[in-house]
Amino acid sequence: MSTLTILEFPDERLRHCAEPVSFPDDRLENLIADMAVAMYAAPGIGLAATQVNRPLRLFIMDLSKEQNQLQVFVNPEILENQGVTSSEEGCLSVPGMYETVERSEEILLSWCNQQGERQQQRFEGLEAICIQHELDHLDGKLFVDHISRLKRDRIRKKLLKLKTQSEVA
Ligand code: GNR
Ligand code: NI
């Protein structure tokens, strides 16, 4: 069982900008394993270290139904953006809320694998959207920052109300 708790909006810790991972880091393997358990249990298709209160530049992603295609991205950077696309996004840190967000259609990403070796690849479709969503987390941003303040404030109020209700229950 995972001991990691996923922080929820409007928790201020989701606003921290994460620090690069320095290699070698002997805590990396454990952190990634714990994050995978938390992401699969949720379930989600991506999870950034910031969401589990570890402000390191690292996220994981798995779009497979079988939950057996885990991809790990350490110190990721977008090198190129192409096109624009809109799709409905959700976030494990903004539970139950979904809004349309505009993203780049295609990206060229550079990142380190778990061994600290630099990789580079183009991504499109849901993978590209998820990667941009996770990169936002590493910079303290959430998908609700891409929508109107009115909608964001409504979501904040709803989540705070739900939290209070669960506390008194
Ligand atoms: O599980 C998730 N689904 C999702 C759907 C559309 C766009 C982005 C995402 S990421 C999200 C998991 C999450 O919150 N990652 O940070
Ligand atoms: Ni998210």
Short mmCIF file of C-alpha atoms and ligand atoms in Angstrom, two decimals:
data_model
loop_
_atom_site.label_atom_id
_atom_site.label_comp_id
_atom_site.label_asym_id
_atom_site.label_seq_id
_atom_site.Cartn_x
_atom_site.Cartn_y
_atom_site.Cartn_z
CA MET A 1 0.00 0.00 0.00
CA SER A 2 1.12 3.50 -0.79
CA THR A 3 1.96 5.85 2.03
CA LEU A 4 1.88 8.83 -0.31
CA THR A 5 -1.04 11.25 -0.02
CA ILE A 6 -2.06 13.26 -3.07
CA LEU A 7 -2.34 16.96 -2.20
CA GLU A 8 -5.55 18.70 -3.25
CA PHE A 9 -6.27 22.20 -4.58
CA PRO A 10 -6.14 24.80 -3.02
CA ASP A 11 -3.22 23.34 -0.97
CA GLU A 12 -0.36 25.86 -1.16
CA ARG A 13 2.23 23.09 -1.52
CA LEU A 14 0.91 22.45 -5.05
CA ARG A 15 2.23 25.95 -5.85
CA HIS A 16 5.89 25.15 -5.10
CA CYS A 17 8.27 25.12 -8.06
CA ALA A 18 10.12 21.78 -8.00
CA GLU A 19 13.94 21.46 -7.94
CA PRO A 20 15.92 19.43 -10.48
CA VAL A 21 16.94 15.89 -9.48
CA SER A 22 20.73 15.45 -9.04
CA PHE A 23 22.18 12.12 -10.12
CA PRO A 24 22.83 9.74 -8.54
CA ASP A 25 19.88 9.89 -6.14
CA ASP A 26 19.37 6.69 -4.17
CA ARG A 27 15.84 7.70 -3.08
CA LEU A 28 14.60 7.92 -6.65
CA GLU A 29 13.73 4.26 -7.13
CA ASN A 30 11.60 4.13 -3.97
CA LEU A 31 9.86 7.40 -4.73
CA ILE A 32 8.96 6.26 -8.27
CA ALA A 33 7.67 2.90 -6.98
CA ASP A 34 5.51 4.65 -4.35
CA MET A 35 4.25 7.18 -6.91
CA ALA A 36 3.28 4.36 -9.30
CA VAL A 37 1.24 2.68 -6.54
CA ALA A 38 -0.52 5.98 -5.78
CA MET A 39 -1.19 6.75 -9.48
CA TYR A 40 -2.55 3.26 -10.27
CA ALA A 41 -4.71 3.20 -7.14
CA ALA A 42 -6.27 6.62 -7.85
CA PRO A 43 -6.47 5.73 -10.81
CA GLY A 44 -4.74 8.34 -12.96
CA ILE A 45 -2.71 8.44 -16.17
CA GLY A 46 0.00 10.70 -14.75
CA LEU A 47 1.41 11.87 -11.43
CA ALA A 48 3.95 14.58 -10.65
CA ALA A 49 6.20 14.47 -7.57
CA THR A 50 4.82 17.88 -6.53
CA GLN A 51 1.38 16.26 -6.05
CA VAL A 52 2.76 13.94 -3.37
CA ASN A 53 4.65 16.73 -1.60
CA ARG A 54 8.09 15.86 -3.07
CA PRO A 55 9.16 19.06 -4.87
CA LEU A 56 11.46 17.32 -7.39
CA ARG A 57 11.33 17.66 -11.17
CA LEU A 58 9.98 14.23 -11.94
CA PHE A 59 6.70 12.71 -13.11
CA ILE A 60 5.36 9.36 -14.20
CA MET A 61 2.79 8.47 -16.88
CA ASP A 62 0.96 5.33 -17.99
CA LEU A 63 -1.82 5.51 -20.58
CA SER A 64 -2.28 1.74 -20.85
CA LYS A 65 -5.48 0.09 -19.65
CA GLU A 66 -3.46 -2.78 -18.20
CA GLN A 67 -1.31 -0.36 -16.11
CA ASN A 68 1.86 -2.03 -17.38
CA GLN A 69 3.48 0.73 -19.50
CA LEU A 70 5.00 2.99 -16.85
CA GLN A 71 7.08 5.83 -18.23
CA VAL A 72 9.37 7.88 -15.97
CA PHE A 73 10.46 11.43 -16.79
CA VAL A 74 13.15 13.13 -14.71
CA ASN A 75 14.23 16.76 -15.24
CA PRO A 76 11.92 17.10 -18.28
CA GLU A 77 12.07 20.07 -20.67
CA ILE A 78 9.98 20.93 -23.72
CA LEU A 79 12.28 21.81 -26.63
CA GLU A 80 9.61 22.49 -29.26
CA ASN A 81 5.84 23.11 -29.34
CA GLN A 82 3.63 22.67 -32.41
CA GLY A 83 -0.08 23.30 -33.03
CA VAL A 84 -2.92 23.90 -30.60
CA THR A 85 -5.52 21.48 -29.28
CA SER A 86 -8.34 21.68 -26.72
CA SER A 87 -9.51 18.82 -24.55
CA GLU A 88 -11.22 18.13 -21.27
CA GLU A 89 -8.75 17.66 -18.41
CA GLY A 90 -9.04 16.37 -14.91
CA CYS A 91 -6.47 16.20 -12.13
CA LEU A 92 -6.01 13.96 -9.11
CA SER A 93 -5.31 17.15 -7.14
CA VAL A 94 -8.62 18.70 -8.28
CA PRO A 95 -10.85 15.65 -7.77
CA GLY A 96 -14.11 15.37 -9.67
CA MET A 97 -13.62 18.60 -11.67
CA TYR A 98 -13.21 18.66 -15.44
CA GLU A 99 -12.62 21.64 -17.73
CA THR A 100 -11.50 22.23 -21.31
CA VAL A 101 -7.88 23.34 -21.55
CA GLU A 102 -5.83 24.49 -24.54
CA ARG A 103 -2.41 22.83 -25.05
CA SER A 104 0.19 22.35 -27.75
CA GLU A 105 -0.76 19.52 -30.09
CA GLU A 106 2.74 18.12 -30.41
CA ILE A 107 5.89 18.56 -28.32
CA LEU A 108 9.53 17.60 -28.51
CA LEU A 109 10.54 16.54 -25.00
CA SER A 110 13.96 16.08 -23.45
CA TRP A 111 14.25 14.24 -20.13
CA CYS A 112 16.47 11.96 -18.07
CA ASN A 113 15.67 8.32 -17.42
CA GLN A 114 16.07 6.81 -13.95
CA GLN A 115 19.80 6.31 -14.61
CA GLY A 116 20.27 10.00 -15.42
CA GLU A 117 20.71 9.48 -19.18
CA ARG A 118 19.20 12.20 -21.42
CA GLN A 119 16.48 11.10 -23.82
CA GLN A 120 14.55 12.98 -26.51
CA GLN A 121 11.28 12.15 -28.25
CA ARG A 122 8.24 13.71 -29.96
CA PHE A 123 4.84 13.20 -28.34
CA GLU A 124 1.32 13.88 -29.60
CA GLY A 125 -2.28 13.15 -28.63
CA LEU A 126 -3.16 12.38 -25.02
CA GLU A 127 0.52 11.70 -24.16
CA ALA A 128 1.48 15.25 -25.20
CA ILE A 129 -1.46 16.70 -23.21
CA CYS A 130 -0.62 14.67 -20.11
CA ILE A 131 3.08 15.63 -20.29
CA GLN A 132 2.20 19.35 -20.46
CA HIS A 133 -0.21 18.90 -17.53
CA GLU A 134 2.52 17.20 -15.46
CA LEU A 135 5.16 19.80 -16.40
CA ASP A 136 2.76 22.47 -15.14
CA HIS A 137 2.66 20.67 -11.75
CA LEU A 138 6.46 20.88 -11.53
CA ASP A 139 6.17 24.67 -11.94
CA GLY A 140 3.42 24.95 -9.33
CA LYS A 141 0.67 25.29 -11.94
CA LEU A 142 -2.66 23.47 -12.18
CA PHE A 143 -5.10 23.03 -15.07
CA VAL A 144 -7.48 25.41 -13.27
CA ASP A 145 -4.94 28.19 -13.94
CA HIS A 146 -5.82 27.85 -17.65
CA ILE A 147 -9.54 28.55 -17.12
CA SER A 148 -11.42 31.70 -16.02
CA ARG A 149 -11.03 33.00 -12.50
CA LEU A 150 -14.78 32.64 -12.01
CA LYS A 151 -14.64 28.91 -12.81
CA ARG A 152 -11.49 28.48 -10.70
CA ASP A 153 -13.08 30.19 -7.69
CA ARG A 154 -16.18 28.01 -8.04
CA ILE A 155 -14.01 24.88 -8.06
CA ARG A 156 -12.04 26.14 -5.03
CA LYS A 157 -15.25 26.76 -3.07
CA LYS A 158 -16.71 23.37 -4.02
CA LEU A 159 -13.58 21.49 -2.97
CA LEU A 160 -13.25 23.42 0.31
CA LYS A 161 -16.91 22.70 1.07
CA LEU A 162 -16.48 18.99 0.30
CA LYS A 163 -13.41 18.91 2.56
CA THR A 164 -15.26 20.55 5.47
CA GLN A 165 -18.17 18.14 5.01
CA SER A 166 -15.87 15.11 5.10
CA GLU A 167 -14.21 16.46 8.26
CA VAL A 168 -17.42 16.89 10.25
CA ALA A 169 -18.92 13.63 8.98
O1 GNR B 1 -5.46 11.08 -14.56
C1 GNR B 1 -5.37 12.15 -15.18
N1 GNR B 1 -6.07 12.32 -16.32
C2 GNR B 1 -5.89 13.39 -17.17
C3 GNR B 1 -6.83 13.61 -18.16
C4 GNR B 1 -6.69 14.64 -19.04
C5 GNR B 1 -5.61 15.47 -18.95
C6 GNR B 1 -4.66 15.30 -17.97
C7 GNR B 1 -4.79 14.26 -17.08
S1 GNR B 1 -3.59 13.99 -15.87
C8 GNR B 1 -4.53 13.23 -14.63
C9 GNR B 1 -3.65 12.78 -13.47
C10 GNR B 1 -3.02 14.00 -12.83
O2 GNR B 1 -3.62 14.77 -12.13
N2 GNR B 1 -1.77 14.21 -13.10
O3 GNR B 1 -1.15 15.29 -12.62
NI NI B 2 -2.71 16.77 -12.27
#
